[in-house]
Short mmCIF file of C-alpha atoms and ligand atoms in Angstrom, two decimals:
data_model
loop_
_atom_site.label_atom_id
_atom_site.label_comp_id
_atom_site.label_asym_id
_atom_site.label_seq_id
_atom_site.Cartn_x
_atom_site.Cartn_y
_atom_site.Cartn_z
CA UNK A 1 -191.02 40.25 -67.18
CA UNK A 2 -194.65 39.66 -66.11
CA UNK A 3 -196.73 37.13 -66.24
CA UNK A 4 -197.94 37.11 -70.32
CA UNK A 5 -194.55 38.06 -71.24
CA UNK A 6 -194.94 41.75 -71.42
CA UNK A 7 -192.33 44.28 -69.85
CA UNK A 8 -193.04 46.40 -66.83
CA UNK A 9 -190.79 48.82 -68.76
CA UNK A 10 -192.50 48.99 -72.21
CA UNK A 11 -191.52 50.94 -75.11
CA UNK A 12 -194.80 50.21 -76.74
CA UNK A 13 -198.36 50.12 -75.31
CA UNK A 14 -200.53 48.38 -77.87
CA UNK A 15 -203.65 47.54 -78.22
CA UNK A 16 -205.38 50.49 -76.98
CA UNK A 17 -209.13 49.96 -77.36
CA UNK A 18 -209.52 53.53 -76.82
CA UNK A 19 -207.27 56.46 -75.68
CA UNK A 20 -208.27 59.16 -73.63
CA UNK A 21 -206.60 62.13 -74.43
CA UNK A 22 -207.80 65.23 -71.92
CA UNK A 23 -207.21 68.53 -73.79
CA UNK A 24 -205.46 71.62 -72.43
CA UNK A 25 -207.84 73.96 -70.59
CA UNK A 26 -209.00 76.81 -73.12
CA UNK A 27 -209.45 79.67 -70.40
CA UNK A 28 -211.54 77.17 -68.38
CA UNK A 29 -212.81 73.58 -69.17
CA UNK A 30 -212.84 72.57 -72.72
CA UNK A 31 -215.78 72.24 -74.78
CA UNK A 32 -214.55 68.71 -76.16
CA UNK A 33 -212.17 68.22 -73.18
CA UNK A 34 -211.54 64.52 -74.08
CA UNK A 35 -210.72 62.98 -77.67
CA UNK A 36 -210.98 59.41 -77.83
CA UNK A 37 -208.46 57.58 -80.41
CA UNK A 38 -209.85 54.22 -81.39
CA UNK A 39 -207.49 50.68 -81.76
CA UNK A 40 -204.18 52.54 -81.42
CA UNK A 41 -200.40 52.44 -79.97
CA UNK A 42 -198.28 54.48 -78.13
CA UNK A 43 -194.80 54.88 -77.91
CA UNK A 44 -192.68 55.75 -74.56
CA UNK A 45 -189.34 56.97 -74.62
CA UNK A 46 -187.57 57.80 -70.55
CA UNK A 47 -190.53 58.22 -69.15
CA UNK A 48 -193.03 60.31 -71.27
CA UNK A 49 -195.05 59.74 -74.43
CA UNK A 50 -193.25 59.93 -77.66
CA UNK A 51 -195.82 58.90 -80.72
CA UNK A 52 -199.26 57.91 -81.06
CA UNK A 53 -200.04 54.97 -83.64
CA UNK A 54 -202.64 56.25 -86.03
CA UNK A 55 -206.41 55.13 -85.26
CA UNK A 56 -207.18 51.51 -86.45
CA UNK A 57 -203.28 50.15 -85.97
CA UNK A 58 -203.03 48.16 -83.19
CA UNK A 59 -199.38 47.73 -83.25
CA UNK A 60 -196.43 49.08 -84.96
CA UNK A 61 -195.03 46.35 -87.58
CA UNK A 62 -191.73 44.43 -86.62
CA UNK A 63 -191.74 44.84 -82.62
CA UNK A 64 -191.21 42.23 -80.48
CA UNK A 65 -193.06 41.33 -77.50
CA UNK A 66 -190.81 41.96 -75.01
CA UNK A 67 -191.24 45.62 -76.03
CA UNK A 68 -194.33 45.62 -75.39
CA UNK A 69 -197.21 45.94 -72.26
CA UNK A 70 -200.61 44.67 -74.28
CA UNK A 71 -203.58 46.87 -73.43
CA UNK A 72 -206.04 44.22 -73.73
CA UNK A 73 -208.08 46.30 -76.43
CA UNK A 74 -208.98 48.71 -72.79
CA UNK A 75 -209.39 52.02 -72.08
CA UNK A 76 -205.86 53.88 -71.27
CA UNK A 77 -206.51 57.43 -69.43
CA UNK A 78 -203.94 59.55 -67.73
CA UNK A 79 -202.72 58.56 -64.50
CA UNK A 80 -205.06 60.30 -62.16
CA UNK A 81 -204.18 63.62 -60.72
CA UNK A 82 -205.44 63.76 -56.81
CA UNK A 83 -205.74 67.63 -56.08
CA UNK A 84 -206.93 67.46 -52.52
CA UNK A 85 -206.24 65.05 -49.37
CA UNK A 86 -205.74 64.95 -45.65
CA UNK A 87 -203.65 61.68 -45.73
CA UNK A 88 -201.93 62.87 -42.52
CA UNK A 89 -204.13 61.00 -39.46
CA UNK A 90 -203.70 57.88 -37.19
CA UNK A 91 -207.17 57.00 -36.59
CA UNK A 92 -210.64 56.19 -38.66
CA UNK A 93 -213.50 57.93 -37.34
CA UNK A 94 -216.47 55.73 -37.71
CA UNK A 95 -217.88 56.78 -34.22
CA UNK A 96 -218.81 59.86 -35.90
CA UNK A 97 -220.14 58.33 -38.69
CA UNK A 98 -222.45 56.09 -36.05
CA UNK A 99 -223.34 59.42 -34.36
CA UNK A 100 -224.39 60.82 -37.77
CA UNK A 101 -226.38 58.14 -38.70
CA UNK A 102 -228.67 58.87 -35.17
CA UNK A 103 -228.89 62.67 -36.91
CA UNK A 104 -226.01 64.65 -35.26
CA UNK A 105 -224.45 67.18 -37.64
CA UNK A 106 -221.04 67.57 -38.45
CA UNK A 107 -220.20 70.64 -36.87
CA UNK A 108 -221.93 69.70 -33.64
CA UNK A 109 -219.47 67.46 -33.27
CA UNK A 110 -216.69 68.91 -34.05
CA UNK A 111 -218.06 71.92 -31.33
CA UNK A 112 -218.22 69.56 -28.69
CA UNK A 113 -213.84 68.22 -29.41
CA UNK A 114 -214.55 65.80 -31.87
CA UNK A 115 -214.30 66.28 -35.86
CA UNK A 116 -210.51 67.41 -36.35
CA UNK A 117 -209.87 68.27 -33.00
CA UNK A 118 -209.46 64.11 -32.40
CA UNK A 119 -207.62 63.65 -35.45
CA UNK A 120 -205.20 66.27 -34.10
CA UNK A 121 -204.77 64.16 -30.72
CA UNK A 122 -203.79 60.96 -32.70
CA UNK A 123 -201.30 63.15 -34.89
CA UNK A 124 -200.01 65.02 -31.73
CA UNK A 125 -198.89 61.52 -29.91
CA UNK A 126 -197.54 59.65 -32.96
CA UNK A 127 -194.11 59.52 -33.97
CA UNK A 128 -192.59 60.19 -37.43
CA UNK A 129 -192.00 56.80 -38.23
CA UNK A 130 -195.18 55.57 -37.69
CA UNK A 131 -196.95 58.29 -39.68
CA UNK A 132 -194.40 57.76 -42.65
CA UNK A 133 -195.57 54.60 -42.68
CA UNK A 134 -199.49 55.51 -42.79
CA UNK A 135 -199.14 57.69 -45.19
CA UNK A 136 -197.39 55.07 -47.48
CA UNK A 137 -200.15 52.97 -46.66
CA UNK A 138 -202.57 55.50 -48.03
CA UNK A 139 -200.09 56.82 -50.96
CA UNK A 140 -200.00 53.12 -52.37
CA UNK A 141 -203.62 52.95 -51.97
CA UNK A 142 -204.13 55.78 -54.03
CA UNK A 143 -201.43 54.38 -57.07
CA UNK A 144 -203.76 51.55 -56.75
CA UNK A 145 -206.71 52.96 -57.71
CA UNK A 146 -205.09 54.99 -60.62
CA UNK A 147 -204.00 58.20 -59.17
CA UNK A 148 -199.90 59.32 -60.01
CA UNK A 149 -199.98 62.26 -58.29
CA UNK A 150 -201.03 63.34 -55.57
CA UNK A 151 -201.92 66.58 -53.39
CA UNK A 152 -201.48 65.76 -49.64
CA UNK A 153 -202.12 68.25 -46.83
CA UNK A 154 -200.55 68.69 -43.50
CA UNK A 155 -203.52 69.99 -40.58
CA UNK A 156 -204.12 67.40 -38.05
CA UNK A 157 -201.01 68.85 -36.21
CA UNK A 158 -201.61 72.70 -35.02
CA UNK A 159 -198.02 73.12 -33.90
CA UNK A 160 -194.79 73.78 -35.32
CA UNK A 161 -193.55 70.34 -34.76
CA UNK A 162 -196.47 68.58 -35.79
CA UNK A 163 -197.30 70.43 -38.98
CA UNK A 164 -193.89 69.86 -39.84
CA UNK A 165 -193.89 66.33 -38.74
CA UNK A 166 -196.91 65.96 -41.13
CA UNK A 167 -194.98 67.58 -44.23
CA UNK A 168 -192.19 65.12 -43.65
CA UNK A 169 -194.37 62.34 -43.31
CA UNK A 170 -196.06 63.29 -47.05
CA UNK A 171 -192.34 63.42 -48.44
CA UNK A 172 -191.08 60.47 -46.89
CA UNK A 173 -194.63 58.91 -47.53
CA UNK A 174 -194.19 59.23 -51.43
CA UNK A 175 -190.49 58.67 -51.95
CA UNK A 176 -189.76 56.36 -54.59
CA UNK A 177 -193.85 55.68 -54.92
CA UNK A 178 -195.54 58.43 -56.74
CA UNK A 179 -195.35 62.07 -56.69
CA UNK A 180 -196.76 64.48 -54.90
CA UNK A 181 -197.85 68.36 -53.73
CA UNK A 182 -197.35 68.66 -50.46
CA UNK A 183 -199.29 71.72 -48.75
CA UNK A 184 -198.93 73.43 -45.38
CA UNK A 185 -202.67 73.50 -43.30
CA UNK A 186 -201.97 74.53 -40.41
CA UNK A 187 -204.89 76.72 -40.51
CA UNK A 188 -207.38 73.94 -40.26
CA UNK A 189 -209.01 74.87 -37.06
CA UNK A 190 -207.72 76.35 -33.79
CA UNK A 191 -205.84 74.19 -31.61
CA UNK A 192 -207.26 74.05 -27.97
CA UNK A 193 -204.26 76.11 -26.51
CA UNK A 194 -205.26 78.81 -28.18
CA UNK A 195 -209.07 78.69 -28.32
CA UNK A 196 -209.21 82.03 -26.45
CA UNK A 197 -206.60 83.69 -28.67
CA UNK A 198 -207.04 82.90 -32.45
CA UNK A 199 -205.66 85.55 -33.70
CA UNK A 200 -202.00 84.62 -31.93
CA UNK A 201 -202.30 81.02 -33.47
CA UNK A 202 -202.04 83.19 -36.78
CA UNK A 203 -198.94 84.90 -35.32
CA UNK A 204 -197.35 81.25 -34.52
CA UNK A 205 -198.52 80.59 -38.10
CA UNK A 206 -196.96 83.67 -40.12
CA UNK A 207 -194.11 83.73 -37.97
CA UNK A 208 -192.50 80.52 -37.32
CA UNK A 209 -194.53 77.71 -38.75
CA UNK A 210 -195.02 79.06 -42.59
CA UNK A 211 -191.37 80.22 -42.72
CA UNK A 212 -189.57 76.72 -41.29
CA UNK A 213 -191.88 75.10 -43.60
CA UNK A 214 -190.36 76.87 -46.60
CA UNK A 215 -187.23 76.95 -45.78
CA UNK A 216 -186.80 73.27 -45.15
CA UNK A 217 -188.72 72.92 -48.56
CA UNK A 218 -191.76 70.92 -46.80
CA UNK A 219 -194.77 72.51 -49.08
CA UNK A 220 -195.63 74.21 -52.20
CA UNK A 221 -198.59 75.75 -51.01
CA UNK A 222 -200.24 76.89 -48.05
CA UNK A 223 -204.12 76.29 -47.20
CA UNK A 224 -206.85 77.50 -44.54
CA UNK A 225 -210.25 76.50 -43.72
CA UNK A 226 -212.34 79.29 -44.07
CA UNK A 227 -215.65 79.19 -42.30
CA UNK A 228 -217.51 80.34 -39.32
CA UNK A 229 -216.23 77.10 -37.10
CA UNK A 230 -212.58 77.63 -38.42
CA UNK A 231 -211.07 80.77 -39.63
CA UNK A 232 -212.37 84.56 -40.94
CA UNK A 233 -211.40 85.75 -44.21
CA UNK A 234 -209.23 88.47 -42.27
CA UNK A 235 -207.26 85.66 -40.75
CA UNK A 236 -206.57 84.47 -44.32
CA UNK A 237 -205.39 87.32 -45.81
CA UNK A 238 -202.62 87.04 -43.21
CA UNK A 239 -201.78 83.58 -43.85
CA UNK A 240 -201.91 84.06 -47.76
CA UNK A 241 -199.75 87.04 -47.35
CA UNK A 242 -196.82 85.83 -45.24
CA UNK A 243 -197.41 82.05 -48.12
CA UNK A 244 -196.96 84.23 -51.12
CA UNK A 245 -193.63 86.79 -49.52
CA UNK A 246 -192.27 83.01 -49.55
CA UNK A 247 -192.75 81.79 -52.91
CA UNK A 248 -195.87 79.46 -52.04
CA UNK A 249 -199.05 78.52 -53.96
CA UNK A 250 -202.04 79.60 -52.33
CA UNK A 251 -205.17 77.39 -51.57
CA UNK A 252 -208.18 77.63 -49.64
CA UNK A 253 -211.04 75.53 -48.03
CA UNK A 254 -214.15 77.52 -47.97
CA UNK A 255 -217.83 77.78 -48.75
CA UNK A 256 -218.69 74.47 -48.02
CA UNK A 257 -221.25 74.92 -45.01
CA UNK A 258 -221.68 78.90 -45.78
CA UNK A 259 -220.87 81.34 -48.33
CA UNK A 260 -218.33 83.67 -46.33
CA UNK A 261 -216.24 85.75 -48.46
CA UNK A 262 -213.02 83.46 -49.20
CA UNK A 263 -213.65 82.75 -53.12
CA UNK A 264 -213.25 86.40 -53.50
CA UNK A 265 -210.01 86.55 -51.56
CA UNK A 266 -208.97 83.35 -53.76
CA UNK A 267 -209.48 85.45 -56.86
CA UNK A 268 -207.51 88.80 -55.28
CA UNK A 269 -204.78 86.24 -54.79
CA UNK A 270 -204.84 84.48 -57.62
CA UNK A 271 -205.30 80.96 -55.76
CA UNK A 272 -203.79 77.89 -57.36
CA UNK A 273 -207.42 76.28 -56.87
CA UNK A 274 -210.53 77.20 -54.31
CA UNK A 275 -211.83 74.15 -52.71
CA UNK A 276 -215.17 73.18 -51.71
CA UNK A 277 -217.22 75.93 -53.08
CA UNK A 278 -220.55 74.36 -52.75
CA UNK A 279 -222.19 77.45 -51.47
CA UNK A 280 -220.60 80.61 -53.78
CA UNK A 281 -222.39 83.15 -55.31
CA UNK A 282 -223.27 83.96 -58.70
CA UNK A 283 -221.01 87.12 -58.26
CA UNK A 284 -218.11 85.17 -56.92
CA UNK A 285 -218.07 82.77 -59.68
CA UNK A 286 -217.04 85.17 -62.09
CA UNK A 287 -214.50 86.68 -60.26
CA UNK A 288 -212.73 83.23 -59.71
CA UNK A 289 -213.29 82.33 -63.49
CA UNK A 290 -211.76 85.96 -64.52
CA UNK A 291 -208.40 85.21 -61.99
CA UNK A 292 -208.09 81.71 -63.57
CA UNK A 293 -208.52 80.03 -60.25
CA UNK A 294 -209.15 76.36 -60.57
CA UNK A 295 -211.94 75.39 -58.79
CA UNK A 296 -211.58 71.93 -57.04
CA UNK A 297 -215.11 69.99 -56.45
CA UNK A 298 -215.38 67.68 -53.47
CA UNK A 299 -218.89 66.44 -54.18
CA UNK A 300 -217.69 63.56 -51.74
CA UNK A 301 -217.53 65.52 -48.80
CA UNK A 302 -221.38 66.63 -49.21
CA UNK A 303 -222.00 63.13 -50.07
CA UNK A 304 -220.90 61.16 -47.00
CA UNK A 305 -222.04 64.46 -44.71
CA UNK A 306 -225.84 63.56 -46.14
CA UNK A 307 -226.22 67.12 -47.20
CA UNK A 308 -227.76 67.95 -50.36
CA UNK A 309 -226.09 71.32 -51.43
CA UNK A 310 -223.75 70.54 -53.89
CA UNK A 311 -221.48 72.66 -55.91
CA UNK A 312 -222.79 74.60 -58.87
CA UNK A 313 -220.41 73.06 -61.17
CA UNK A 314 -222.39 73.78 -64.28
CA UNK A 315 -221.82 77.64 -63.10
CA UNK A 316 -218.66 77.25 -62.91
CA UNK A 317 -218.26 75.62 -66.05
CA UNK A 318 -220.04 78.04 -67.70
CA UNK A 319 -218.12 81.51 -66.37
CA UNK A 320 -215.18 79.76 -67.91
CA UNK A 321 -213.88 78.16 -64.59
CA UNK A 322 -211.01 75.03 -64.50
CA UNK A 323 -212.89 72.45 -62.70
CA UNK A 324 -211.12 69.62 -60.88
CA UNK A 325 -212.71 66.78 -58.87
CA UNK A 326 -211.08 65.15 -56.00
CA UNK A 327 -211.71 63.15 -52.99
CA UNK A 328 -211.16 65.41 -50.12
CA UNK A 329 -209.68 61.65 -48.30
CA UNK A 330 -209.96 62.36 -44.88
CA UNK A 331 -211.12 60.43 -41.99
CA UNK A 332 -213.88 62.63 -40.74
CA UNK A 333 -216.08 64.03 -44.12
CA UNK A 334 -215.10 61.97 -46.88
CA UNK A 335 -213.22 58.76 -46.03
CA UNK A 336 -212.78 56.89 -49.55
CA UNK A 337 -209.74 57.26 -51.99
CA UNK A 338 -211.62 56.47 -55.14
CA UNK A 339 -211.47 59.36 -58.15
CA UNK A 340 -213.66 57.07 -59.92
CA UNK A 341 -216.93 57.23 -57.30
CA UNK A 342 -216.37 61.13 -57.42
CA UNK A 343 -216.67 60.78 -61.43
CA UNK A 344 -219.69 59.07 -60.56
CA UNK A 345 -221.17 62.03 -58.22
CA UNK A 346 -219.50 64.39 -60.51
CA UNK A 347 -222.17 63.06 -63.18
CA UNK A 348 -224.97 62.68 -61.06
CA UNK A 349 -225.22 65.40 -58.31
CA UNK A 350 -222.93 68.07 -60.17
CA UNK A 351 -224.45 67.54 -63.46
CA UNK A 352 -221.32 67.09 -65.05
CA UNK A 353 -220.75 64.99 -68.57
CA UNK A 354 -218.69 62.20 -68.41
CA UNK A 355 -216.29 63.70 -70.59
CA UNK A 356 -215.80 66.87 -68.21
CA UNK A 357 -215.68 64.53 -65.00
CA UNK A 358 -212.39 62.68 -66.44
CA UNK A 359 -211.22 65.76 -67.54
CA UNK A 360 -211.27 67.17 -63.64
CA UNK A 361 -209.77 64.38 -62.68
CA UNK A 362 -206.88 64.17 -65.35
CA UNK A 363 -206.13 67.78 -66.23
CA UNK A 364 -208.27 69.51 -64.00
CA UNK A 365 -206.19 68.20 -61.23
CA UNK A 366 -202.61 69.20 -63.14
CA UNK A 367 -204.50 72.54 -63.29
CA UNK A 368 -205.00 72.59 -59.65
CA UNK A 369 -201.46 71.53 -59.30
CA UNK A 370 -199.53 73.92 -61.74
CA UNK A 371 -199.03 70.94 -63.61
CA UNK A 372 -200.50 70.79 -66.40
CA UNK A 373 -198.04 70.96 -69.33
CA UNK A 374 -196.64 67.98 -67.84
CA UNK A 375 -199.09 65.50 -66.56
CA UNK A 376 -202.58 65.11 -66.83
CA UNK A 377 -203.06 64.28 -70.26
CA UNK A 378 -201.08 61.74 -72.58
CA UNK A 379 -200.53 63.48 -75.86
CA UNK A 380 -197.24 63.64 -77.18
CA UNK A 381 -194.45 64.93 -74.34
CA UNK A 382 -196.50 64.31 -71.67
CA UNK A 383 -195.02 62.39 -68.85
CA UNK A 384 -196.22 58.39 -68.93
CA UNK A 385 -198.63 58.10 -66.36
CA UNK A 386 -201.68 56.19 -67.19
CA UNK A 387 -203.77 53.84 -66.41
CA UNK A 388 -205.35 50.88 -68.01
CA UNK A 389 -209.23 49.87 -67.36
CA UNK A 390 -211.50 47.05 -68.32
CA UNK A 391 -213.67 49.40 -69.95
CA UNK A 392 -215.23 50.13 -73.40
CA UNK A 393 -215.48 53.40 -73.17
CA UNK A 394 -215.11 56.81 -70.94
CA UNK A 395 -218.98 56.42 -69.53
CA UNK A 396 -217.66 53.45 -68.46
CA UNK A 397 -215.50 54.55 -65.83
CA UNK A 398 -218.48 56.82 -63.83
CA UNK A 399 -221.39 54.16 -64.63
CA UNK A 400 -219.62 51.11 -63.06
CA UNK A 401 -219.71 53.20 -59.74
CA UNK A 402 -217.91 52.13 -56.49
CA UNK A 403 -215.42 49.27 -57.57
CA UNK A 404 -213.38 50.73 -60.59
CA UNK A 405 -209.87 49.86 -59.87
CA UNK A 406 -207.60 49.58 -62.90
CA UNK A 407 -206.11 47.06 -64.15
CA UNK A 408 -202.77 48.55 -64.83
CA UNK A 409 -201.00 51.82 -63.83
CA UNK A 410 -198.01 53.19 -64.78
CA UNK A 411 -195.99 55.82 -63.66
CA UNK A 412 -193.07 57.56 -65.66
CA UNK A 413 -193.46 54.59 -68.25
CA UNK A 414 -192.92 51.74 -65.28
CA UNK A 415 -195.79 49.50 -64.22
CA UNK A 416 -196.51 50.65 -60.82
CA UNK A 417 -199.42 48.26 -60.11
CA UNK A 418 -200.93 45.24 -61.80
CA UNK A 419 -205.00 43.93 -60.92
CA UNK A 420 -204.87 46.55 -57.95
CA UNK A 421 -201.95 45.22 -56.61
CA UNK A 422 -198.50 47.14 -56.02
CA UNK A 423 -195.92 45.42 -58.56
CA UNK A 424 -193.17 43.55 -56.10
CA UNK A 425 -189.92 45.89 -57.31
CA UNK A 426 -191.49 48.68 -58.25
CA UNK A 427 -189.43 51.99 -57.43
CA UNK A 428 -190.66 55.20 -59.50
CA UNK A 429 -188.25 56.02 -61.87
CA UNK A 430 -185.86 59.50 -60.89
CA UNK A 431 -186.24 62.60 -62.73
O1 NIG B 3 -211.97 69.22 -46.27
N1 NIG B 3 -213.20 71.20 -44.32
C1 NIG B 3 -212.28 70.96 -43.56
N2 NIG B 3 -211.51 69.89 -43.54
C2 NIG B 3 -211.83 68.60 -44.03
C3 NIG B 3 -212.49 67.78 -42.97
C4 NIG B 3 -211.55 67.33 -41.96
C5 NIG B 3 -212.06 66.43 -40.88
O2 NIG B 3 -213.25 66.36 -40.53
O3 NIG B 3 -211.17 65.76 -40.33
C6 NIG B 3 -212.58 68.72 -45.34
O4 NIG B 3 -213.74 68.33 -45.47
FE1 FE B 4 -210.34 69.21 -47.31
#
């Protein structure tokens, strides 16, 4: 029981001021991707959504209290759905931030052994342990703030043991927590062993680390960082052939300091999402939309970089794209864990509507994720993840920018976390 007498394990949610219900993607982003119910109730039964109350009943007649979690007369939204992260590092990397602020770029940095290169030495001398247990850190961080699921990549490793030390850290990480889509990127950037051979880091890649990966059942997907500093779009192909002869999703990290081909290898390989894309063409666009790729917006990246080229979302939107928005946590280009702030920047740099930022963060991500007939939305059958906010309204939620943490979140119909705070107890409930 907590403190006002509700139950962390509620049958009934009542007193929904308003309920957020994201829609299922119609080709791409909805036109009305979010209906509001006003004053209602829901019903949970093992884990999922079973009934909504009809609009204007706050509660069901004859239940008693101790069936119930009371909303407050808040805003309940789907738990969030996280479709990108790096969660896998030891160290913050404010230095960088410092030598930013005195007008050094990114990639000059990251040229002369800093960027991901120093996030790979931190990986490289931890142990397992300890990076299980920063990754939980981070994981309950993110349940905090509203977010039930979670993508997490591997790619601060760049060997066999690392990379795999990094998938095991994401599963151990999120065991009994909240869930999550692990994905393989060891194609982040070329490890310094092989800096005069990139093309046999691929080999090591296609050949031993992709294939131990799936068949201890360490990823879903595979991802590579396609750009001039990183990796060539003929490199890719390679990596997205030997991911798919496996089984795995395919993702990919490109455009985001030049336009270099990768969307339109996304769209031959009908990517689960393409990532970044704040330099595509017009051309491009439409490809991805006709494939069905989701496209997943990390207008935080640009943000904390200082740049000003964001993401044509409104393209996207438009060709009949899936839009998510995510984070992109990582300690080098965009070190916050808030979905929220990227609602905000969603709104304001991506011209997005409210409506269509909490839809890429509820079902956009599922999308991204191959989730979405599951989680991402909370109408009837979907899974009970949500999340309750002091708010009157959906603008709310991108207006009050920077601090939004909910008051509430549930996960599989269990309160997970209560006035940003993990609940003492709290295991997430087994399939
Ligand atoms: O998504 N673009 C490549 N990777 C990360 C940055 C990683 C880092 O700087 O550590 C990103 O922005
Ligand atoms: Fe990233």
């Amino acid at each position: 029981m907590i403190e006002d007498g509700s139950s962390p394990h509620p049958r009934y949610i009542t007193g929904i001021g308003v309920l957020a219900l994201p829609q299922l993607p119609a080709g791409g982003l909805p036109a009305s991707p979010v209906t509001c119910l006003r004053n209602v109730w829901i019903e949970l039964e093992n884990g999922a959504v079973r009934r909504i109350g009809p609009e204007g009943e706050s509660s069901p007649a004859h239940v008693k209290s101790d069936e119930c979690f009371d909303a407050a007369n808040g805003l309940v939204t789907p738990g969030f759905v996280e479709s990108h992260t790096h969660p896998v590092f030891v160290l913050s990397r404010q230095y960088e931030f410092h030598l930013r602020c005195q007008g050094k770029k990114y990639l000059e940095i990251a040229a002369e052994g800093g960027g991901i290169l120093s996030s790979v030495r931190g990986v490289r001398g931890a142990t397992l342990p300890d990076l299980t247990a920063l990754v939980r850190k981070r994981f309950t961080r993110f349940l905090e703030l509203g977010v039930t699921t979670v993508e997490a990549k591997s790619g601060y490793g760049l060997s066999l043991k690392d990379e795999l030390n990094s998938l095991k850290a994401i599963r151990d990480g999120a065991e009994g927590l909240l869930e999550v889509s692990p994905t393989l990127l060891a194609a982040h950037t070329v490890p310094p062993e092989f800096k005069s051979a990139p093309d046999s880091y691929i080999d090591l890649i296609c050949n031993e680390i992709i294939p131990a990966a799936a068949e201890e059942n360490l990823a879903e997907a595979v991802d590579i960082f396609v750009e001039e500093s990183a990796f060539s779009v003929a490199q890719a192909r390679r990596v997205f052939e030997a991911g798919s002869k496996l089984g795995l999703g395919i993702r990919i990290h490109a455009d985001q300091f030049s336009s270099s081909g990768g969307a339109s290898l996304a769209a031959e390989f009908g990517a689960w999402s393409a990532d970044h894309m704040d330099c595509t063409s017009p051309d491009e666009i439409d490809l991805l939309a006709k494939a069905g790729v989701t496209i997943v917006l990390l207008p935080g990246a640009v943000f904390f970089l200082g740049l000003n080229k964001f993401a044509p979302a409104r393209k996207f939107i438009e060709a009949g794209c899936k839009v998510a928005l995510s984070t992109d946590f990582n300690p080098g280009t965009s070190p916050t864990q808030s979905l929220p702030l990227m609602m905000t920047l969603g709104c304001n740099r991506l011209k997005m509507s409210p409506a269509e930022a909490l839809w890429a963060v509820t079902m956009g991500g599922a999308s991204a994720l191959k989730r979405q007939h599951r989680i991402g939305s909370l109408l009837p059958g979907y899974q009970a993840d949500l999340s309750l906010w002091e708010a009157p309204d959906i603008d709310y939620l991108p207006y009050a920018y920077g601090d939004s943490i909910p008051s509430a979140v549930f996960k599989k119909g269990s309160l997970a976390s209560l006035k940003g705070g993990l609940c003492s107890g709290y295991v997430m409930p087994a399939d």
